[in-house]
Coordinates of C-alpha atoms in Angstrom, one line a residue:
Chain A
M1121 CA 0.0 0.0 -0.1
T1122 CA 2.7 2.3 1.0
A1123 CA 4.7 1.3 -2.1
A1124 CA 1.7 2.3 -4.3
Y1125 CA 1.4 5.6 -2.4
E1126 CA 5.0 6.3 -2.8
F1127 CA 4.7 5.6 -6.6
L1128 CA 1.6 7.2 -7.4
F1129 CA 0.9 10.1 -5.0
A1130 CA 4.1 11.0 -3.2
P1131 CA 5.7 12.8 -6.2
F1132 CA 2.6 15.1 -6.4
V1133 CA 2.2 15.7 -2.6
D1134 CA 5.9 16.2 -2.0
F1135 CA 6.9 18.6 -4.7
G1136 CA 5.4 21.8 -5.8
F1137 CA 6.8 21.7 -9.1
M1138 CA 5.1 18.4 -9.7
Q1139 CA 1.7 20.0 -8.6
R1140 CA 2.1 22.7 -11.0
A1141 CA 3.1 20.5 -13.8
L1142 CA 0.1 18.3 -13.2
L1143 CA -2.4 21.2 -12.9
G1144 CA -1.0 22.8 -16.0
A1145 CA -1.2 19.6 -18.0
L1146 CA -4.8 18.6 -16.9
L1147 CA -5.9 22.2 -17.8
L1148 CA -4.4 21.9 -21.1
C1149 CA -6.2 18.7 -21.7
L1150 CA -9.5 20.1 -20.7
S1151 CA -9.4 22.6 -23.7
S1152 CA -6.9 21.1 -26.3
C1153 CA -8.3 17.6 -26.5
P1154 CA -11.7 18.9 -27.7
M1155 CA -10.0 21.0 -30.2
G1156 CA -8.0 18.1 -31.4
V1157 CA -11.3 16.2 -32.0
F1158 CA -12.7 19.0 -34.2
L1159 CA -9.3 19.2 -36.1
M1160 CA -9.4 15.5 -36.7
L1161 CA -13.1 15.4 -37.9
R1162 CA -12.2 18.3 -40.3
R1163 CA -9.4 16.4 -41.6
M1164 CA -7.2 19.1 -40.4
S1165 CA -4.8 17.1 -38.1
L1166 CA -1.9 18.2 -40.1
T1167 CA -2.9 21.7 -40.1
G1168 CA -2.6 21.7 -36.3
D1169 CA 1.0 20.3 -36.7
A1170 CA 1.7 23.3 -39.3
M1171 CA 0.2 25.8 -37.0
A1172 CA 2.4 24.5 -34.0
H1173 CA 5.5 25.3 -36.2
A1174 CA 4.1 28.6 -37.3
I1175 CA 4.0 29.9 -33.6
L1176 CA 7.8 29.6 -33.4
P1177 CA 9.1 32.7 -35.0
G1178 CA 6.8 34.8 -33.0
A1179 CA 8.0 33.1 -29.8
A1180 CA 11.5 33.6 -31.0
V1181 CA 11.2 37.2 -31.5
G1182 CA 9.8 37.6 -27.9
F1183 CA 12.7 35.6 -26.8
L1184 CA 15.2 37.8 -28.8
F1185 CA 14.0 40.9 -27.0
Y1186 CA 13.0 39.7 -23.6
G1187 CA 14.7 36.3 -23.0
L1188 CA 13.0 33.2 -21.7
Q1189 CA 9.9 35.2 -20.5
I1190 CA 6.3 33.7 -20.9
V1191 CA 4.2 36.8 -21.6
P1192 CA 6.3 38.4 -24.6
M1193 CA 7.0 34.9 -26.0
T1194 CA 3.3 34.0 -25.8
I1195 CA 2.1 37.2 -27.5
G1196 CA 4.7 36.8 -30.2
G1197 CA 3.5 33.2 -30.8
L1198 CA -0.1 34.3 -30.8
I1199 CA 0.6 37.0 -33.5
A1200 CA 2.7 34.6 -35.7
G1201 CA 0.2 31.8 -35.5
V1202 CA -2.8 34.1 -36.5
V1203 CA -0.6 35.6 -39.5
V1204 CA 0.0 32.1 -40.7
A1205 CA -3.4 30.9 -40.2
L1206 CA -4.9 34.0 -42.2
G1207 CA -2.0 33.9 -44.7
A1208 CA -2.4 30.4 -45.6
G1209 CA -6.3 30.8 -45.6
A1210 CA -5.9 33.9 -47.9
V1211 CA -3.6 32.1 -50.5
S1212 CA -5.9 29.2 -50.6
R1213 CA -8.8 31.4 -51.3
L1214 CA -7.3 33.8 -53.6
T1215 CA -4.9 31.6 -55.7
I1216 CA -5.2 28.1 -57.2
Q1217 CA -3.1 26.6 -54.5
K1218 CA -5.0 24.4 -51.9
E1219 CA -4.8 25.1 -48.2
D1220 CA -2.6 22.1 -47.3
A1221 CA 0.1 23.2 -49.7
S1222 CA 0.1 26.9 -48.7
M1223 CA 0.0 25.9 -45.1
A1224 CA 3.1 23.7 -45.5
A1225 CA 4.9 26.6 -47.3
F1226 CA 4.1 28.9 -44.5
Y1227 CA 5.1 26.7 -41.7
L1228 CA 8.4 25.6 -43.3
I1229 CA 9.3 29.2 -43.7
S1230 CA 8.3 29.7 -40.0
L1231 CA 10.1 26.9 -38.7
A1232 CA 13.4 27.9 -40.3
L1233 CA 12.9 31.5 -39.4
G1234 CA 12.2 30.6 -35.8
V1235 CA 15.2 28.4 -35.3
L1236 CA 17.3 31.1 -36.8
I1237 CA 16.2 33.8 -34.6
V1238 CA 16.5 31.8 -31.4
S1239 CA 20.1 31.0 -32.5
I1240 CA 20.9 34.6 -32.9
R1241 CA 20.7 35.2 -29.1
G1242 CA 20.3 31.9 -27.4
S1243 CA 22.2 28.6 -27.0
N1244 CA 21.1 25.2 -28.1
V1245 CA 19.5 24.7 -24.5
D1246 CA 17.3 27.7 -25.2
L1247 CA 16.4 26.3 -28.5
M1248 CA 15.5 22.9 -26.7
H1249 CA 13.3 24.9 -24.2
V1250 CA 11.4 26.6 -27.0
L1251 CA 10.9 23.4 -29.1
F1252 CA 10.1 20.9 -26.4
G1253 CA 9.1 23.0 -23.4
T1254 CA 9.5 22.7 -19.7
V1255 CA 6.4 21.4 -17.9
L1256 CA 8.4 21.0 -14.7
A1257 CA 9.3 24.7 -14.7
L1258 CA 5.6 26.1 -15.0
N1259 CA 5.5 29.3 -12.9
N1260 CA 2.5 31.2 -11.8
D1261 CA 2.3 33.4 -14.9
A1262 CA 2.3 30.5 -17.1
L1263 CA -0.4 28.6 -15.1
T1264 CA -2.6 31.7 -15.1
L1265 CA -2.3 31.9 -18.7
I1266 CA -3.1 28.2 -19.2
A1267 CA -6.1 28.6 -17.0
L1268 CA -7.3 31.8 -18.9
I1269 CA -6.8 30.1 -22.3
C1270 CA -8.8 26.9 -21.1
G1271 CA -11.5 29.2 -19.8
I1272 CA -11.8 31.2 -23.1
T1273 CA -11.8 27.9 -25.0
L1274 CA -14.6 26.3 -23.1
I1275 CA -16.8 29.1 -23.2
L1276 CA -16.6 29.7 -26.9
L1277 CA -16.8 26.0 -27.6
T1278 CA -20.0 25.9 -25.6
I1279 CA -21.4 28.8 -27.5
F1280 CA -20.6 27.8 -30.9
W1281 CA -20.9 24.0 -30.4
R1282 CA -23.9 23.6 -32.6
A1283 CA -22.5 25.6 -35.4
L1284 CA -19.0 23.8 -35.2
V1285 CA -20.7 20.4 -35.4
A1286 CA -23.0 21.6 -38.4
E1287 CA -20.0 23.1 -40.2
C1288 CA -18.1 19.9 -39.8
M1289 CA -21.0 17.6 -40.6
D1290 CA -22.4 19.4 -43.5
P1291 CA -20.9 22.8 -44.4
L1292 CA -23.1 23.4 -47.4
F1293 CA -26.3 23.1 -45.4
L1294 CA -25.0 25.5 -42.7
R1295 CA -24.5 28.1 -45.5
S1296 CA -28.0 27.6 -46.7
V1297 CA -29.4 28.3 -43.3
S1298 CA -27.1 30.7 -41.7
R1299 CA -24.1 33.2 -42.3
L1300 CA -22.2 31.6 -39.3
G1301 CA -20.0 29.2 -41.3
T1302 CA -17.0 31.4 -42.2
P1303 CA -17.0 33.3 -38.8
V1304 CA -17.2 29.9 -36.9
H1305 CA -14.3 28.7 -39.0
F1306 CA -12.2 31.6 -38.0
V1307 CA -13.1 31.4 -34.3
F1308 CA -12.1 27.8 -34.5
L1309 CA -8.6 28.5 -36.0
G1310 CA -8.1 31.2 -33.5
L1311 CA -8.8 28.8 -30.6
V1312 CA -6.4 26.3 -32.2
V1313 CA -3.8 28.8 -32.3
L1314 CA -4.6 29.9 -28.6
N1315 CA -4.5 26.4 -27.3
L1316 CA -1.1 25.7 -29.0
V1317 CA 0.4 28.8 -27.6
G1318 CA -1.0 27.7 -24.1
G1319 CA 0.7 24.2 -24.6
F1320 CA 4.0 25.8 -25.7
Q1321 CA 5.4 26.8 -22.3
A1322 CA 4.7 23.3 -21.1
L1323 CA 5.3 21.1 -24.1
G1324 CA 7.2 23.4 -26.5
T1325 CA 6.0 24.3 -30.1
L1326 CA 6.7 20.9 -31.4
L1327 CA 4.9 18.7 -28.8
S1328 CA 2.1 20.9 -27.8
V1329 CA 0.1 19.6 -30.8
G1330 CA 0.8 16.0 -29.6
L1331 CA -1.4 16.5 -26.6
M1332 CA -4.2 17.9 -28.9
M1333 CA -4.0 15.3 -31.6
L1334 CA -3.1 11.9 -30.1
P1335 CA -6.1 11.6 -27.5
A1336 CA -8.5 12.8 -30.1
A1337 CA -7.2 10.2 -32.6
A1338 CA -7.4 7.5 -29.9
A1339 CA -10.9 8.5 -29.0
R1340 CA -12.0 7.9 -32.6
F1341 CA -11.7 4.1 -32.0
W1342 CA -14.1 4.3 -29.0
C1343 CA -17.0 6.6 -29.8
S1344 CA -19.8 7.2 -32.5
R1345 CA -20.8 10.6 -31.4
V1346 CA -18.9 13.7 -31.2
G1347 CA -19.8 14.8 -27.8
T1348 CA -18.7 11.7 -26.1
M1349 CA -15.7 11.6 -28.3
C1350 CA -14.6 15.0 -26.8
L1351 CA -15.0 13.7 -23.3
V1352 CA -13.2 10.5 -24.1
A1353 CA -10.3 12.4 -25.6
T1354 CA -10.0 14.7 -22.6
A1355 CA -10.0 11.7 -20.2
I1356 CA -7.2 10.0 -22.4
G1357 CA -5.3 13.1 -22.4
M1358 CA -5.4 13.6 -18.6
A1359 CA -4.4 9.9 -18.1
A1360 CA -1.6 10.3 -20.3
S1361 CA -0.5 13.4 -18.6
V1362 CA -0.6 11.8 -15.1
V1363 CA 1.3 8.6 -16.3
G1364 CA 3.7 10.7 -18.3
L1365 CA 4.6 12.8 -15.4
L1366 CA 5.0 9.9 -13.1
L1367 CA 7.3 8.1 -15.6
S1368 CA 9.3 11.2 -16.1
Y1369 CA 9.8 11.5 -12.1
H1370 CA 10.6 7.9 -11.4
L1371 CA 12.8 7.2 -14.5
S1372 CA 14.3 10.7 -14.8
L1373 CA 12.9 11.1 -18.3
P1374 CA 12.2 14.4 -20.0
S1375 CA 8.5 15.2 -19.1
G1376 CA 7.2 16.7 -22.4
P1377 CA 8.2 13.5 -24.4
A1378 CA 7.0 11.2 -21.7
I1379 CA 3.5 12.7 -21.7
I1380 CA 3.3 12.6 -25.4
L1381 CA 4.5 9.1 -25.6
S1382 CA 2.0 8.1 -23.1
A1383 CA -0.6 9.4 -25.1
G1384 CA 1.0 7.5 -28.2
V1385 CA 0.8 4.4 -26.3
A1386 CA -3.1 5.1 -25.5
Y1387 CA -3.5 5.7 -29.1
L1388 CA -1.9 2.4 -30.3
L1389 CA -4.0 0.4 -27.6
S1390 CA -7.2 2.2 -28.8
M1391 CA -6.4 1.4 -32.2
M1392 CA -6.0 -2.3 -31.5
L1393 CA -8.7 -2.8 -28.7
G1394 CA -11.1 0.0 -29.2
T1395 CA -14.8 -0.8 -29.8
R1396 CA -14.1 0.4 -33.4
G1397 CA -10.5 -0.9 -33.3
V1398 CA -8.6 -3.5 -35.3
V1399 CA -9.5 -6.5 -33.1
Q1400 CA -13.2 -5.9 -32.8
D1401 CA -13.4 -5.2 -36.5
R1402 CA -11.8 -8.5 -37.3
M1403 CA -14.0 -10.4 -35.0
R1404 CA -17.1 -9.0 -36.4
R1405 CA -16.0 -9.6 -39.9
Y1406 CA -16.4 -13.5 -39.6
R1407 CA -19.8 -13.3 -37.7
H1408 CA -23.0 -12.0 -39.0
R1409 CA -26.6 -11.8 -37.8
T1410 CA -29.7 -13.2 -39.6
A1411 CA -31.0 -9.6 -40.2
Chain M
M140 CA -46.7 40.7 -56.8
S141 CA -47.6 39.5 -53.3
Q142 CA -48.5 36.1 -54.4
N143 CA -45.0 35.6 -56.1
C144 CA -42.7 33.8 -53.9
L145 CA -39.6 34.6 -56.0
T146 CA -38.9 37.0 -58.8
F147 CA -36.0 37.0 -61.2
N148 CA -35.2 40.4 -62.8
D149 CA -33.0 39.8 -65.9
L150 CA -30.9 37.5 -63.8
T151 CA -27.5 36.3 -65.1
L152 CA -25.6 33.9 -62.9
G153 CA -22.2 32.4 -63.8
Y154 CA -18.5 31.6 -63.1
H155 CA -15.5 33.6 -64.1
S156 CA -17.8 36.0 -66.0
H157 CA -19.0 33.2 -68.3
P158 CA -22.9 33.0 -67.8
A159 CA -24.5 29.8 -66.8
V160 CA -27.9 31.1 -66.4
H161 CA -28.4 33.9 -69.0
H162 CA -31.1 36.7 -68.7
L163 CA -33.9 35.0 -66.8
T164 CA -36.8 37.0 -66.1
G165 CA -40.0 35.7 -64.5
A166 CA -41.7 34.9 -61.1
V167 CA -42.4 31.7 -59.1
R168 CA -46.0 31.8 -57.8
A169 CA -46.2 31.1 -54.2
G170 CA -47.5 27.5 -53.7
S171 CA -46.4 26.3 -57.2
L172 CA -44.6 23.2 -57.9
T173 CA -42.2 23.5 -60.8
A174 CA -39.8 21.1 -62.4
V175 CA -36.5 22.6 -63.6
I176 CA -35.3 20.6 -66.6
G177 CA -32.6 20.9 -69.1
A178 CA -29.5 19.1 -70.2
N179 CA -26.2 18.9 -68.2
G180 CA -24.5 22.3 -68.0
S181 CA -27.8 24.1 -68.7
G182 CA -27.7 26.0 -65.6
K183 CA -30.2 24.2 -63.4
S184 CA -27.9 23.8 -60.3
T185 CA -26.5 27.3 -60.7
L186 CA -30.1 28.7 -60.5
M187 CA -30.6 26.8 -57.3
K188 CA -27.4 28.1 -55.8
G189 CA -28.2 31.6 -56.8
I190 CA -31.7 31.4 -55.2
V191 CA -30.2 30.1 -51.9
G192 CA -27.6 33.0 -52.1
I193 CA -24.4 30.9 -52.3
L194 CA -23.8 32.4 -55.7
K195 CA -24.1 36.0 -56.2
P196 CA -25.7 37.3 -59.7
L197 CA -23.4 38.6 -62.2
A198 CA -26.2 40.9 -63.3
G199 CA -29.8 41.5 -62.5
A200 CA -31.4 40.4 -59.3
I201 CA -33.4 37.7 -57.4
D202 CA -36.1 39.1 -55.2
R203 CA -37.2 36.8 -52.4
D204 CA -39.4 37.6 -49.4
P205 CA -37.0 37.9 -46.6
A206 CA -39.3 36.5 -44.1
S207 CA -39.7 33.3 -46.1
R208 CA -37.9 30.2 -45.0
I209 CA -35.8 28.3 -47.4
A210 CA -34.7 24.6 -47.5
Y211 CA -32.1 23.5 -49.9
L212 CA -31.1 20.0 -50.8
P213 CA -28.0 20.2 -53.1
Q214 CA -27.0 17.8 -55.8
Q215 CA -23.5 17.2 -54.5
S216 CA -24.1 17.2 -50.7
E217 CA -20.9 18.3 -48.9
L218 CA -22.2 16.0 -46.0
D219 CA -19.4 14.1 -44.3
K220 CA -20.7 10.5 -43.9
S221 CA -17.8 9.5 -41.7
F222 CA -18.8 12.2 -39.1
P223 CA -19.6 10.6 -35.8
A224 CA -23.3 11.3 -35.6
R225 CA -26.6 9.5 -35.5
V226 CA -29.4 9.8 -38.0
T227 CA -31.2 11.8 -35.3
D228 CA -28.3 14.3 -35.2
L229 CA -28.4 14.9 -38.9
V230 CA -32.2 15.4 -39.2
S231 CA -32.0 17.8 -36.0
L232 CA -29.9 20.0 -38.0
G233 CA -33.1 21.0 -39.7
L234 CA -34.2 22.7 -36.5
W235 CA -31.7 25.4 -37.1
P236 CA -34.1 27.9 -38.7
R237 CA -36.3 27.7 -35.6
R238 CA -33.7 27.3 -32.7
G239 CA -30.6 28.9 -34.3
L240 CA -27.2 28.5 -32.5
L241 CA -28.2 28.8 -28.9
G242 CA -32.0 28.0 -28.7
R243 CA -32.6 24.8 -26.6
H244 CA -34.1 21.9 -28.5
T245 CA -37.5 21.1 -26.8
T246 CA -39.3 18.0 -26.4
E247 CA -41.6 19.1 -29.1
D248 CA -38.6 19.6 -31.3
R249 CA -37.4 16.0 -30.7
A250 CA -40.8 14.8 -31.4
S251 CA -40.9 16.5 -34.7
V252 CA -37.7 14.9 -35.7
E253 CA -39.2 11.5 -34.8
Q254 CA -42.2 12.4 -36.7
A255 CA -40.1 13.3 -39.8
L256 CA -38.2 10.1 -39.6
S257 CA -41.4 8.1 -39.7
G258 CA -42.7 10.5 -42.4
V259 CA -39.9 9.3 -44.7
G260 CA -40.2 5.5 -43.7
L261 CA -37.1 5.4 -41.3
E262 CA -38.8 4.6 -38.1
G263 CA -36.1 3.0 -35.8
F264 CA -33.2 4.4 -37.8
G265 CA -32.7 7.4 -35.3
K266 CA -30.0 5.7 -33.2
R267 CA -28.0 4.4 -36.2
T268 CA -24.9 6.2 -37.2
I269 CA -25.0 8.0 -40.4
D270 CA -22.0 6.0 -42.0
T271 CA -24.2 2.8 -41.9
L272 CA -27.0 4.2 -44.0
S273 CA -27.4 3.2 -47.8
G274 CA -27.8 5.8 -50.5
G275 CA -31.5 5.5 -50.6
Q276 CA -31.8 5.9 -47.0
M277 CA -29.5 8.7 -46.7
Q278 CA -31.7 10.6 -49.3
R279 CA -34.8 9.8 -47.1
A280 CA -32.9 11.1 -44.1
L281 CA -32.2 14.4 -45.9
F282 CA -35.7 14.6 -46.8
A283 CA -36.6 14.3 -43.3
R284 CA -34.3 17.2 -42.5
V285 CA -36.2 19.1 -45.1
L286 CA -39.6 18.2 -43.4
V287 CA -38.0 19.4 -40.0
Q288 CA -37.0 22.7 -41.6
D289 CA -40.7 23.4 -42.2
A290 CA -39.8 25.9 -45.1
D291 CA -41.9 28.1 -47.3
L292 CA -39.7 27.6 -50.3
I293 CA -38.1 24.1 -51.0
L294 CA -35.3 23.7 -53.4
L295 CA -34.4 20.0 -54.4
D296 CA -31.5 19.5 -56.8
E297 CA -31.7 16.2 -58.7
P298 CA -33.0 14.4 -55.5
F299 CA -33.9 11.2 -57.5
N300 CA -30.3 10.3 -58.7
A301 CA -29.4 6.9 -58.0
I302 CA -32.6 6.2 -56.0
D303 CA -34.7 3.0 -56.7
S304 CA -38.2 3.3 -57.9
R305 CA -39.8 2.6 -54.7
T306 CA -37.9 5.3 -52.8
V307 CA -38.8 7.8 -55.7
T308 CA -42.4 6.9 -55.4
D309 CA -42.3 7.8 -51.6
L310 CA -40.2 10.9 -52.0
V311 CA -42.6 12.2 -54.8
A312 CA -45.5 11.6 -52.5
L313 CA -43.8 13.7 -50.0
I314 CA -43.4 16.5 -52.5
Q315 CA -47.0 16.3 -53.3
R316 CA -47.8 16.6 -49.7
W317 CA -45.7 19.7 -49.4
H318 CA -47.4 21.1 -52.6
G319 CA -50.7 20.4 -50.9
E320 CA -49.6 22.5 -47.9
K321 CA -49.0 25.5 -50.2
R322 CA -45.3 25.5 -50.0
T323 CA -43.5 26.6 -53.1
I324 CA -41.2 23.9 -54.7
L325 CA -38.6 23.8 -57.3
V326 CA -37.1 20.5 -58.2
V327 CA -34.4 19.7 -60.7
V328 CA -35.4 16.6 -62.6
H329 CA -34.0 14.5 -65.5
D330 CA -36.9 12.1 -65.9
L331 CA -39.5 13.8 -68.2
E332 CA -42.0 11.1 -67.7
L333 CA -41.9 11.9 -64.0
V334 CA -42.2 15.6 -64.7
R335 CA -45.3 14.9 -67.0
E336 CA -46.9 13.0 -64.4
H337 CA -46.4 14.9 -61.2
F338 CA -45.2 18.4 -61.8
P339 CA -47.8 21.1 -63.1
E340 CA -45.2 23.6 -64.1
A341 CA -42.0 23.3 -65.6
L342 CA -39.0 25.6 -66.5
L343 CA -36.8 24.4 -69.3
L344 CA -33.3 25.8 -69.4
A345 CA -30.5 25.7 -71.9
R346 CA -28.3 28.5 -70.3
Q347 CA -31.0 30.9 -71.5
P348 CA -34.6 30.1 -70.5
V349 CA -36.2 28.1 -73.3
A350 CA -39.8 27.8 -71.9
W351 CA -41.5 28.3 -68.7
G352 CA -45.1 27.5 -67.7
D353 CA -47.6 24.7 -68.0
T354 CA -45.6 21.4 -68.2
N355 CA -47.4 20.1 -71.3
K356 CA -46.8 23.1 -73.3
V357 CA -43.1 23.4 -72.0
L358 CA -42.4 19.7 -73.0
E359 CA -43.5 20.2 -76.6
P360 CA -41.0 18.7 -79.1
A361 CA -40.2 22.1 -80.6
N362 CA -39.1 23.4 -77.2
L363 CA -37.2 20.2 -76.3
L364 CA -35.3 20.4 -79.7
R365 CA -34.2 24.0 -79.1
A366 CA -33.1 23.1 -75.6
R367 CA -30.8 20.5 -77.2
Q368 CA -29.2 22.9 -79.6
F369 CA -27.0 25.0 -77.3
H370 CA -23.3 24.9 -76.8
E371 CA -22.1 23.6 -73.3
A372 CA -18.7 24.9 -73.8
W373 CA -17.7 28.4 -72.9
D374 CA -16.3 30.5 -75.6
E375 CA -13.3 32.2 -74.2
N376 CA -13.6 35.1 -76.7
A377 CA -17.3 35.6 -76.5
P378 CA -18.0 39.3 -76.7
W379 CA -19.2 41.1 -73.5
C380 CA -22.9 40.9 -73.1
A381 CA -24.6 44.4 -72.9
P382 CA -27.8 43.9 -71.2
Q383 CA -29.6 47.1 -72.2
D384 CA -29.4 46.3 -75.9
D385 CA -31.6 43.1 -75.8
H386 CA -33.7 43.4 -72.8
H387 CA -37.5 43.9 -73.0
H388 CA -38.5 46.2 -70.0
G389 CA -41.9 45.7 -68.5
D390 CA -42.4 42.3 -70.2
H391 CA -43.0 40.0 -67.3
D392 CA -44.5 37.0 -69.1
H393 CA -42.5 33.8 -69.1
H394 CA -40.9 34.2 -72.4
D395 CA -37.9 32.9 -74.1
H396 CA -35.2 35.3 -74.9
E397 CA -34.3 36.9 -78.1
H398 CA -30.8 35.5 -77.9
N399 CA -32.2 32.1 -78.8
G400 CA -33.6 33.3 -82.0
A401 CA -30.4 35.1 -82.9
A402 CA -28.2 32.1 -82.1
R403 CA -29.9 29.8 -84.4

């Protein structure tokens, strides 16, 4: 019993930095995982990835002027994310190029630019901080920011839920009954950027999208309705956060990758064992009902 | 004018400044049931998109009573069949005009969704996910959504494509019921037998309107022949059309356009 306590609870009870890390990660799951579900359902999984890269130069400019400070880097990241999202959207609407190609072009430029700017002032250690985050070093500013982003996301998601579902399920129908389609799309993209920026301090620009997409992709194998899918994704994300932090503590692993890898294991298990996963699918294939 | 649900004033719709519907003038009576017919590329779907407002006119105007509710079933639905939703969720989208973004769906609303499902012969399908529906069942479900929308003006773009005859019979019966309820209905149809049998009025398009009015008159061989003689391809070097040269003002009959004569 004590061994179980030592393993599961002691790290969080004894150390303030572990409590902060846990709180930050759980709050992030609460807002990022539902966003991930909608990104996946709109076939924009890779867009999330691209947006995560796009944040980098903005954060890097913040770093260039203020060092490793959360507020300037966040604001910089937010601006860069919005510019790239709007830029890629504009290119796809105004030219013959589709959004995936313009998005790829923008994020590759952004990534190279970001790494360049960080290197001008910082060391490789700083670069690692920006790219992969430091969930164990979340300070009060960072936690407040994450909580704020989580609140905004949940409120807007509740308000626009019906429009977002309609826009995903049947966009042409939504256009025929309402003018909300385009605004909802931009609110949604804005929230994606906001959540990536929120995850950036904890998990870095490259990994923050992992907490968004992996639980969502895993939840797809368990649910057949979008609401439950969001709840299951959040639960999987939270479980992965706890497991990842514990592994990182006991085995001295870097915390960000430990969390994302835990989510990755959840994804692989769901793919195999989920109610709509490979195993169930196989079993069902050789049995059928009379009607 | 008050009994007209929809009025076209020298309407031209198109893409990249090439007209797909050219100089259409006329009115759709409230409560009328009209079949829109014509070859592929003759502008039928374009006209539908124009009425819904998805496509803005290149010239002219469409006047529609802003208070009227519109329901539109497109030819190429952008419906994502893999979206995780149940049939009930899909049909409930039709509650949008009544409840909008934030209005609570009441017990009555849910009852009307159930009623719509049984109205199209899909009792017991409510809890099934939409990726398990066949083509015909999906079309029935989309008709159920139109039922729930409770619209004054109903636009159906080729609703009978790849649908078996029994389902067609059921759906036509539903359209007749709407007609009986004094709703205004425009349906794009290819099957002329179906049009003769069930649709009192018809609009024959060949980019320009060829004929419009009583179905039997519209479907006369001379009209059908003229409708067949149009060039589907765009002419990149076609001269710019100057509407004031060839437009009869004050002539509001359903008439075919002067261009037609000139083109022959």
